[in-house]
Tab-separated table of C-alpha atoms in Angstrom:
chain	number	residue	atom	x	y	z
A	1	UNK	CA	0.000	0.000	0.000
A	2	UNK	CA	2.796	2.436	0.942
A	3	UNK	CA	4.517	1.707	-2.362
A	4	UNK	CA	1.277	2.456	-4.255
A	5	UNK	CA	0.788	5.677	-2.308
A	6	UNK	CA	4.320	6.815	-3.131
A	7	UNK	CA	3.776	5.965	-6.760
A	8	UNK	CA	0.515	7.953	-6.801
A	9	UNK	CA	2.227	10.922	-5.154
A	10	UNK	CA	5.081	10.916	-7.667
A	11	UNK	CA	2.535	10.774	-10.477
A	12	UNK	CA	0.529	13.702	-9.055
A	13	UNK	CA	3.624	15.805	-8.405
A	14	UNK	CA	4.782	15.179	-11.951
A	15	UNK	CA	1.355	16.111	-13.218
A	16	UNK	CA	1.075	19.414	-11.299
A	17	UNK	CA	4.675	20.228	-12.100
A	18	UNK	CA	3.777	19.771	-15.760
A	19	UNK	CA	0.677	21.935	-15.524
A	20	UNK	CA	2.225	24.884	-13.700
A	21	UNK	CA	5.520	25.351	-15.465
A	22	UNK	CA	6.326	28.617	-17.187
A	23	UNK	CA	7.497	27.615	-20.610
A	24	UNK	CA	10.498	29.302	-22.221
A	25	UNK	CA	9.741	29.963	-25.866
A	26	UNK	CA	12.414	29.622	-28.490
A	27	UNK	CA	12.039	30.840	-32.054
A	28	UNK	CA	14.152	28.018	-33.438
A	29	UNK	CA	12.642	24.785	-34.688
A	30	UNK	CA	15.572	22.771	-33.453
A	31	UNK	CA	14.769	20.014	-31.035
A	32	UNK	CA	11.086	20.045	-31.940
A	33	UNK	CA	11.190	16.656	-33.609
A	34	UNK	CA	12.094	13.984	-31.151
A	35	UNK	CA	13.770	10.955	-32.716
A	36	UNK	CA	11.805	7.813	-32.025
A	37	UNK	CA	11.815	4.263	-33.251
A	38	UNK	CA	10.646	4.182	-36.871
A	39	UNK	CA	6.966	3.378	-37.358
A	40	UNK	CA	4.481	3.598	-40.211
A	41	UNK	CA	2.317	6.712	-40.487
A	42	UNK	CA	-1.324	5.691	-40.183
A	43	UNK	CA	-3.447	7.245	-42.930
A	44	UNK	CA	-6.697	5.271	-42.452
A	45	UNK	CA	-8.247	6.896	-39.409
A	46	UNK	CA	-11.792	7.108	-38.035
A	47	UNK	CA	-12.451	9.784	-35.386
A	48	UNK	CA	-15.778	9.569	-33.561
A	49	UNK	CA	-16.546	13.256	-33.104
A	50	UNK	CA	-18.379	13.667	-29.793
A	51	UNK	CA	-20.240	16.850	-28.779
A	52	UNK	CA	-18.764	19.728	-26.727
A	53	UNK	CA	-15.436	17.904	-26.208
A	54	UNK	CA	-12.941	20.038	-28.221
A	55	UNK	CA	-13.784	17.744	-31.135
A	56	UNK	CA	-14.008	20.600	-33.683
A	57	UNK	CA	-10.315	21.248	-33.029
A	58	UNK	CA	-9.573	17.555	-33.649
A	59	UNK	CA	-11.657	17.643	-36.854
A	60	UNK	CA	-9.534	20.546	-38.109
A	61	UNK	CA	-6.368	18.520	-37.382
A	62	UNK	CA	-7.819	15.565	-39.328
A	63	UNK	CA	-8.838	17.696	-42.324
A	64	UNK	CA	-5.397	19.339	-42.540
A	65	UNK	CA	-3.735	15.931	-42.353
A	66	UNK	CA	-5.997	14.655	-45.148
A	67	UNK	CA	-4.988	17.590	-47.344
A	68	UNK	CA	-1.298	17.236	-46.552
A	69	UNK	CA	-1.267	13.595	-47.705
A	70	UNK	CA	-3.954	13.969	-50.402
A	71	UNK	CA	-6.309	11.552	-48.616
A	72	UNK	CA	-9.993	10.914	-49.285
A	73	UNK	CA	-12.390	12.076	-46.548
A	74	UNK	CA	-15.787	10.429	-45.967
A	75	UNK	CA	-17.860	13.619	-46.171
A	76	UNK	CA	-21.593	14.084	-45.530
A	77	UNK	CA	-23.681	13.503	-48.673
A	78	UNK	CA	-25.530	16.289	-50.467
A	79	UNK	CA	-26.433	19.255	-48.291
A	80	UNK	CA	-25.828	17.411	-45.007
A	81	UNK	CA	-23.187	18.856	-42.664
A	82	UNK	CA	-23.194	15.773	-40.379
A	83	UNK	CA	-23.086	12.098	-41.295
A	84	UNK	CA	-26.803	11.658	-40.605
A	85	UNK	CA	-26.623	12.696	-36.941
A	86	UNK	CA	-28.600	12.199	-34.683
A	87	UNK	CA	-29.755	9.151	-36.671
A	88	UNK	CA	-27.630	6.050	-36.217
A	89	UNK	CA	-24.976	6.104	-38.943
A	90	UNK	CA	-25.576	4.331	-42.272
A	91	UNK	CA	-22.962	4.005	-45.026
A	92	UNK	CA	-25.079	5.875	-47.607
A	93	UNK	CA	-24.829	9.065	-45.492
A	94	UNK	CA	-21.324	9.397	-47.036
A	95	UNK	CA	-21.020	11.233	-50.358
A	96	UNK	CA	-20.384	8.835	-53.290
A	97	UNK	CA	-20.166	5.781	-51.034
A	98	UNK	CA	-21.654	3.685	-53.872
A	99	UNK	CA	-18.769	4.666	-56.195
A	100	UNK	CA	-15.859	4.938	-53.730
A	101	UNK	CA	-16.718	1.939	-51.543
A	102	UNK	CA	-14.174	1.119	-48.859
A	103	UNK	CA	-11.511	3.481	-50.226
A	104	UNK	CA	-11.953	6.371	-47.812
A	105	UNK	CA	-9.009	7.250	-45.577
A	106	UNK	CA	-10.443	9.685	-43.048
A	107	UNK	CA	-13.828	9.891	-41.354
A	108	UNK	CA	-14.390	12.572	-38.716
A	109	UNK	CA	-17.678	14.494	-39.129
A	110	UNK	CA	-20.390	14.080	-36.482
A	111	UNK	CA	-22.141	10.722	-36.560
A	112	UNK	CA	-23.850	8.368	-34.127
A	113	UNK	CA	-21.545	5.374	-33.983
A	114	UNK	CA	-22.646	2.174	-35.687
A	115	UNK	CA	-19.610	-0.104	-36.155
A	116	UNK	CA	-20.989	-2.444	-38.841
A	117	UNK	CA	-21.953	0.480	-41.107
A	118	UNK	CA	-18.721	2.410	-40.476
A	119	UNK	CA	-16.792	-0.749	-41.442
A	120	UNK	CA	-18.494	-0.707	-44.848
A	121	UNK	CA	-16.898	2.690	-45.477
A	122	UNK	CA	-13.496	2.373	-43.778
A	123	UNK	CA	-10.693	-0.081	-44.586
A	124	UNK	CA	-10.051	-3.092	-42.345
A	125	UNK	CA	-6.794	-1.590	-41.003
A	126	UNK	CA	-8.447	1.684	-39.898
A	127	UNK	CA	-7.364	3.212	-36.586
A	128	UNK	CA	-10.414	4.209	-34.472
A	129	UNK	CA	-10.267	6.903	-31.804
A	130	UNK	CA	-12.545	9.303	-29.958
A	131	UNK	CA	-12.466	11.934	-27.218
A	132	UNK	CA	-14.331	12.333	-23.905
A	133	UNK	CA	-14.704	15.266	-21.532
A	134	UNK	CA	-15.555	15.588	-17.857
A	135	UNK	CA	-19.414	15.547	-17.857
A	136	UNK	CA	-19.576	18.413	-15.331
A	137	UNK	CA	-18.205	21.203	-17.583
A	138	UNK	CA	-19.659	19.341	-20.576
A	139	UNK	CA	-23.252	19.639	-19.366
A	140	UNK	CA	-22.844	23.349	-18.593
A	141	UNK	CA	-21.366	23.865	-22.075
A	142	UNK	CA	-24.249	21.930	-23.701
A	143	UNK	CA	-26.768	23.931	-21.690
A	144	UNK	CA	-25.520	27.288	-22.962
A	145	UNK	CA	-24.851	26.089	-26.526
A	146	UNK	CA	-28.170	24.286	-27.053
A	147	UNK	CA	-30.336	26.499	-24.802
A	148	UNK	CA	-32.636	27.592	-27.651
A	149	UNK	CA	-32.964	24.228	-29.402
A	150	UNK	CA	-33.319	21.686	-26.568
A	151	UNK	CA	-36.796	21.611	-24.946
A	152	UNK	CA	-35.381	20.481	-21.565
A	153	UNK	CA	-33.091	23.546	-21.423
A	154	UNK	CA	-35.418	26.097	-22.978
A	155	UNK	CA	-37.900	26.464	-20.118
A	156	UNK	CA	-35.435	26.582	-17.205
A	157	UNK	CA	-33.858	29.870	-16.096
A	158	UNK	CA	-30.262	28.643	-15.922
A	159	UNK	CA	-28.230	25.445	-15.626
A	160	UNK	CA	-28.447	25.291	-11.804
A	161	UNK	CA	-32.232	25.581	-11.851
A	162	UNK	CA	-32.398	22.824	-14.494
A	163	UNK	CA	-30.268	20.504	-12.363
A	164	UNK	CA	-32.384	20.901	-9.198
A	165	UNK	CA	-35.036	18.703	-10.838
A	166	UNK	CA	-34.151	17.816	-14.425
A	167	UNK	CA	-37.164	15.509	-14.819
A	168	UNK	CA	-39.415	18.573	-14.462
A	169	UNK	CA	-38.015	19.790	-17.815
A	170	UNK	CA	-36.789	16.599	-19.471
A	171	UNK	CA	-39.666	14.749	-21.137
A	172	UNK	CA	-38.906	11.431	-22.843
A	173	UNK	CA	-41.474	12.358	-25.534
A	174	UNK	CA	-38.979	14.962	-26.797
A	175	UNK	CA	-36.311	12.229	-26.934
A	176	UNK	CA	-34.505	13.301	-30.120
A	177	UNK	CA	-34.375	17.032	-29.282
A	178	UNK	CA	-33.301	16.299	-25.701
A	179	UNK	CA	-30.246	14.118	-26.404
A	180	UNK	CA	-27.890	16.987	-25.501
A	181	UNK	CA	-29.483	17.289	-22.059
A	182	UNK	CA	-28.379	13.927	-20.682
A	183	UNK	CA	-25.521	11.433	-21.280
A	184	UNK	CA	-24.701	12.911	-24.696
A	185	UNK	CA	-21.376	11.027	-25.003
A	186	UNK	CA	-23.114	7.709	-24.306
A	187	UNK	CA	-25.554	8.583	-27.106
A	188	UNK	CA	-22.777	9.542	-29.560
A	189	UNK	CA	-21.151	6.136	-29.032
A	190	UNK	CA	-24.440	4.604	-30.202
A	191	UNK	CA	-26.025	3.658	-26.874
A	192	UNK	CA	-29.283	4.580	-25.122
A	193	UNK	CA	-28.656	7.766	-23.126
A	194	UNK	CA	-31.762	7.056	-20.988
A	195	UNK	CA	-30.681	3.513	-20.095
A	196	UNK	CA	-30.743	2.467	-16.461
A	197	UNK	CA	-27.498	2.745	-14.551
A	198	UNK	CA	-26.913	-0.976	-14.219
A	199	UNK	CA	-23.424	-2.206	-13.336
A	200	UNK	CA	-23.489	-5.222	-15.642
A	201	UNK	CA	-24.795	-3.162	-18.566
A	202	UNK	CA	-22.181	-0.438	-18.063
A	203	UNK	CA	-19.352	-3.007	-17.904
A	204	UNK	CA	-20.583	-4.574	-21.157
A	205	UNK	CA	-20.681	-1.180	-22.923
A	206	UNK	CA	-17.197	-0.178	-21.688
A	207	UNK	CA	-15.827	-3.491	-22.920
A	208	UNK	CA	-17.477	-3.028	-26.312
A	209	UNK	CA	-16.047	0.503	-26.678
A	210	UNK	CA	-12.586	-0.862	-25.838
A	211	UNK	CA	-12.999	-3.453	-28.579
A	212	UNK	CA	-14.201	-0.901	-31.161
A	213	UNK	CA	-11.674	1.882	-30.445
A	214	UNK	CA	-7.894	1.798	-30.336
A	215	UNK	CA	-7.649	5.032	-28.335
A	216	UNK	CA	-9.869	7.324	-26.261
A	217	UNK	CA	-8.505	10.820	-25.604
A	218	UNK	CA	-9.476	13.204	-22.789
A	219	UNK	CA	-10.392	16.785	-23.712
A	220	UNK	CA	-9.521	18.088	-20.232
A	221	UNK	CA	-5.866	17.191	-21.032
A	222	UNK	CA	-5.883	18.254	-24.646
A	223	UNK	CA	-2.157	18.790	-25.206
A	224	UNK	CA	-1.319	15.473	-23.558
A	225	UNK	CA	-3.998	13.901	-25.773
A	226	UNK	CA	-2.391	15.325	-28.909
A	227	UNK	CA	1.004	13.894	-27.928
A	228	UNK	CA	-0.556	10.484	-27.297
A	229	UNK	CA	-2.376	10.674	-30.653
A	230	UNK	CA	0.852	11.660	-32.440
A	231	UNK	CA	2.600	8.582	-31.046
A	232	UNK	CA	-0.320	6.231	-31.731
A	233	UNK	CA	-0.635	7.348	-35.368
A	234	UNK	CA	3.091	7.863	-35.945
A	235	UNK	CA	2.457	11.455	-37.070
A	236	UNK	CA	4.737	14.521	-36.891
A	237	UNK	CA	4.410	17.279	-34.316
A	238	UNK	CA	3.070	19.666	-36.972
A	239	UNK	CA	0.305	17.165	-37.789
A	240	UNK	CA	-1.204	17.653	-34.314
A	241	UNK	CA	-0.493	21.373	-33.862
A	242	UNK	CA	-3.722	23.363	-33.498
A	243	UNK	CA	-5.495	26.595	-32.660
A	244	UNK	CA	-8.470	26.062	-30.335
A	245	UNK	CA	-11.675	26.117	-32.417
A	246	UNK	CA	-15.365	26.509	-31.547
A	247	UNK	CA	-14.625	27.708	-28.000
A	248	UNK	CA	-16.798	30.406	-26.429
A	249	UNK	CA	-16.147	33.607	-24.536
A	250	UNK	CA	-15.768	33.305	-20.753
A	251	UNK	CA	-18.674	35.672	-20.086
A	252	UNK	CA	-21.160	33.064	-21.365
A	253	UNK	CA	-20.002	30.418	-18.862
A	254	UNK	CA	-22.543	29.748	-16.068
A	255	UNK	CA	-21.027	28.951	-12.683
A	256	UNK	CA	-22.185	25.606	-11.341
A	257	UNK	CA	-22.889	25.301	-7.620
A	258	UNK	CA	-21.180	22.399	-5.783
A	259	UNK	CA	-24.658	20.811	-5.496
A	260	UNK	CA	-25.137	21.071	-9.270
A	261	UNK	CA	-21.789	19.381	-9.885
A	262	UNK	CA	-22.862	16.426	-7.737
A	263	UNK	CA	-26.261	16.345	-9.462
A	264	UNK	CA	-24.594	16.091	-12.886
A	265	UNK	CA	-22.720	12.964	-11.736
A	266	UNK	CA	-26.090	11.386	-10.856
A	267	UNK	CA	-28.138	12.788	-13.771
A	268	UNK	CA	-25.451	11.881	-16.341
A	269	UNK	CA	-24.211	8.823	-14.480
A	270	UNK	CA	-23.606	6.821	-17.690
A	271	UNK	CA	-21.347	9.577	-19.048
A	272	UNK	CA	-19.706	9.968	-15.638
A	273	UNK	CA	-18.761	6.268	-15.501
A	274	UNK	CA	-17.637	6.324	-19.126
A	275	UNK	CA	-15.381	9.287	-18.378
A	276	UNK	CA	-13.900	7.865	-15.167
A	277	UNK	CA	-13.056	4.581	-16.869
A	278	UNK	CA	-11.319	6.094	-19.888
A	279	UNK	CA	-9.615	8.892	-17.955
A	280	UNK	CA	-7.895	6.150	-15.982
A	281	UNK	CA	-6.888	4.130	-19.051
A	282	UNK	CA	-5.696	7.366	-20.753
A	283	UNK	CA	-3.134	8.104	-18.015
A	284	UNK	CA	-2.124	4.472	-17.804
A	285	UNK	CA	-1.464	4.449	-21.556
A	286	UNK	CA	0.545	7.684	-21.345
A	287	UNK	CA	2.753	6.256	-18.624
A	288	UNK	CA	3.265	2.962	-20.397
A	289	UNK	CA	3.938	4.265	-23.909
A	290	UNK	CA	5.619	7.655	-23.403
A	291	UNK	CA	6.375	8.177	-19.708
A	292	UNK	CA	5.501	11.352	-17.813
A	293	UNK	CA	8.975	12.916	-18.136
A	294	UNK	CA	9.044	12.519	-21.935
A	295	UNK	CA	5.407	13.647	-22.070
A	296	UNK	CA	6.281	16.912	-20.328
A	297	UNK	CA	9.052	17.592	-22.868
A	298	UNK	CA	6.788	16.884	-25.807
A	299	UNK	CA	3.944	19.004	-24.427
A	300	UNK	CA	6.482	21.849	-24.079
A	301	UNK	CA	7.522	21.412	-27.710
A	302	UNK	CA	3.903	21.419	-28.834
A	303	UNK	CA	3.237	24.677	-26.961
A	304	UNK	CA	6.418	26.292	-28.279
A	305	UNK	CA	5.452	25.425	-31.849
A	306	UNK	CA	1.906	26.623	-31.247
A	307	UNK	CA	3.207	29.955	-29.928
A	308	UNK	CA	5.386	30.373	-33.015
A	309	UNK	CA	2.377	29.812	-35.244
A	310	UNK	CA	0.243	32.223	-33.202
A	311	UNK	CA	2.935	34.884	-33.679
A	312	UNK	CA	3.165	34.077	-37.389
A	313	UNK	CA	-0.561	33.862	-38.197
A	314	UNK	CA	-2.706	35.914	-35.851
A	315	UNK	CA	-3.019	39.676	-35.765
A	316	UNK	CA	-4.552	39.667	-32.248
A	317	UNK	CA	-2.344	36.819	-30.944
A	318	UNK	CA	-5.508	35.186	-29.579
A	319	UNK	CA	-9.114	34.244	-30.344
A	320	UNK	CA	-11.606	37.130	-30.543
A	321	UNK	CA	-15.383	37.444	-30.064
A	322	UNK	CA	-17.770	37.073	-33.002
A	323	UNK	CA	-18.211	40.861	-33.375
A	324	UNK	CA	-14.458	41.359	-33.749
A	325	UNK	CA	-13.871	38.834	-36.545
A	326	UNK	CA	-13.050	41.051	-39.537
A	327	UNK	CA	-13.333	38.417	-42.284
A	328	UNK	CA	-16.891	37.139	-41.980
A	329	UNK	CA	-15.990	34.046	-44.025
A	330	UNK	CA	-13.991	32.915	-40.973
A	331	UNK	CA	-16.925	33.436	-38.589
A	332	UNK	CA	-17.786	30.187	-36.754
A	333	UNK	CA	-21.386	29.007	-36.478
A	334	UNK	CA	-23.062	30.735	-33.514
A	335	UNK	CA	-25.515	28.859	-31.313
A	336	UNK	CA	-27.716	29.616	-28.314
A	337	UNK	CA	-26.427	32.248	-25.914
A	338	UNK	CA	-22.812	31.507	-26.778
A	339	UNK	CA	-20.306	33.862	-28.309
A	340	UNK	CA	-18.188	31.444	-30.361
A	341	UNK	CA	-14.703	32.836	-30.802
A	342	UNK	CA	-12.720	33.019	-34.023
A	343	UNK	CA	-9.523	34.531	-35.394
A	344	UNK	CA	-8.151	37.413	-37.425
A	345	UNK	CA	-5.172	36.606	-39.628
A	346	UNK	CA	-2.253	38.967	-40.137
A	347	UNK	CA	-2.207	40.996	-43.341
A	348	UNK	CA	0.616	40.584	-45.902
A	349	UNK	CA	1.362	36.900	-45.258
A	350	UNK	CA	3.028	35.163	-48.193
A	351	UNK	CA	0.780	32.696	-50.066
A	352	UNK	CA	2.143	29.501	-48.492
A	353	UNK	CA	1.950	30.889	-44.950
A	354	UNK	CA	-1.490	32.369	-45.597
A	355	UNK	CA	-2.814	28.993	-46.727
A	356	UNK	CA	-1.386	27.241	-43.652
A	357	UNK	CA	-2.831	29.881	-41.320
A	358	UNK	CA	-6.229	29.944	-43.059
A	359	UNK	CA	-6.628	26.195	-42.696
A	360	UNK	CA	-5.731	26.339	-38.988
A	361	UNK	CA	-8.468	28.877	-38.228
A	362	UNK	CA	-11.111	27.655	-40.682
A	363	UNK	CA	-14.336	26.797	-38.823
A	364	UNK	CA	-15.823	23.335	-39.151
A	365	UNK	CA	-18.733	24.074	-41.514
A	366	UNK	CA	-16.584	26.128	-43.878
A	367	UNK	CA	-13.832	23.497	-43.937
A	368	UNK	CA	-16.339	20.673	-44.573
A	369	UNK	CA	-17.856	22.647	-47.430
A	370	UNK	CA	-14.446	23.557	-48.880
A	371	UNK	CA	-13.221	19.924	-48.821
A	372	UNK	CA	-16.508	18.826	-50.367
A	373	UNK	CA	-15.955	21.262	-53.262
A	374	UNK	CA	-12.398	19.935	-53.719
A	375	UNK	CA	-13.335	16.231	-53.566
A	376	UNK	CA	-16.627	16.470	-55.473
A	377	UNK	CA	-16.130	19.384	-57.919
A	378	UNK	CA	-19.119	18.363	-60.071
A	379	UNK	CA	-21.569	18.305	-57.169
A	380	UNK	CA	-23.655	21.246	-55.999
A	381	UNK	CA	-21.864	23.233	-53.273
A	382	UNK	CA	-23.048	22.858	-49.710
A	383	UNK	CA	-25.293	25.842	-48.945
A	384	UNK	CA	-24.269	26.995	-45.480
A	385	UNK	CA	-25.539	30.547	-45.650
A	386	UNK	CA	-21.956	31.685	-45.115
A	387	UNK	CA	-19.720	33.809	-47.378
A	388	UNK	CA	-18.079	31.697	-50.077
A	389	UNK	CA	-14.482	32.410	-49.181
A	390	UNK	CA	-13.400	28.757	-49.413
A	391	UNK	CA	-13.570	28.984	-53.226
A	392	UNK	CA	-10.637	31.402	-53.052
A	393	UNK	CA	-8.795	28.997	-50.722
A	394	UNK	CA	-9.020	26.422	-53.495
A	395	UNK	CA	-7.588	28.729	-56.111
């Protein structure tokens, strides 16, 4: 027991040490690429994009990777922006599935997971991964983001009032519209988000997810997640570099009471157990495959490289509110009472740099539509009601 306690303490100290360090930024690129044993870059990758979990940032990483290696992305058919969500995924939700068959490399738009149908689209050697987030901040984020569109949220004053007695607002008759109000991650993985919290059932689901997915990341430790992903896929540091996308301004965050936090664990108990299980396996995997000391170094490198790109690309050096985004073609989709942040690029960037920077800040809907135009030039453009700047990206 004492040995285990010591081990836990060392782990925690290493973790806090990692979180609180002031990083020294160097302008040089030297030492950014850490030599490792040679491995094969994985180019067949399926990312299950969950809701309100930093997954738009991951989608942007996936799209840029697809472009870098000229890969084929399984994009939503026709005017869809999701792969049939919230319906359970079917292969024909993918554009030109009939013609392309199992020759897609990347799949990462929102879908409700259905392994047998996904396997019709993706090659047998596909790497499957997803991302989870602590259900406490996740529910608050969902509440603000979906306030106007989810019946259970609409009639309550704020998130704390909703959580005092969720069943007062949450009516099973509005099942489809209310999915964001309870166990949304459980639902995204293809399971019943109103299922009873039964130990045997939960164990069976966790086991099934472990069989279907090679890796589950944790949004609360996003940089550590990107390093783990880089290793698992044998990608370069620049393949997982990112600017945070689809985040909202702090002034729209509602403060949860301690009682509300406890209520979320009970109300979203399926998500809570899902998160606890995979948070544990996430840290275990990090320790076993990279080690906490090496992880700290690589997280530092990631942040150094990110800072360089911020200085290169962004005129404000940070994300700005929707009213301050000068180029409206780079305005992210706005929902509910949120103020979804975006970016302003520096003027006078050379063409190559401009293209790199544009792709890093391009919101999800615009990027999906742009890739669709590139991959399916003879099809009608996706009508997003947004300025058509992505046509100039193509040229």
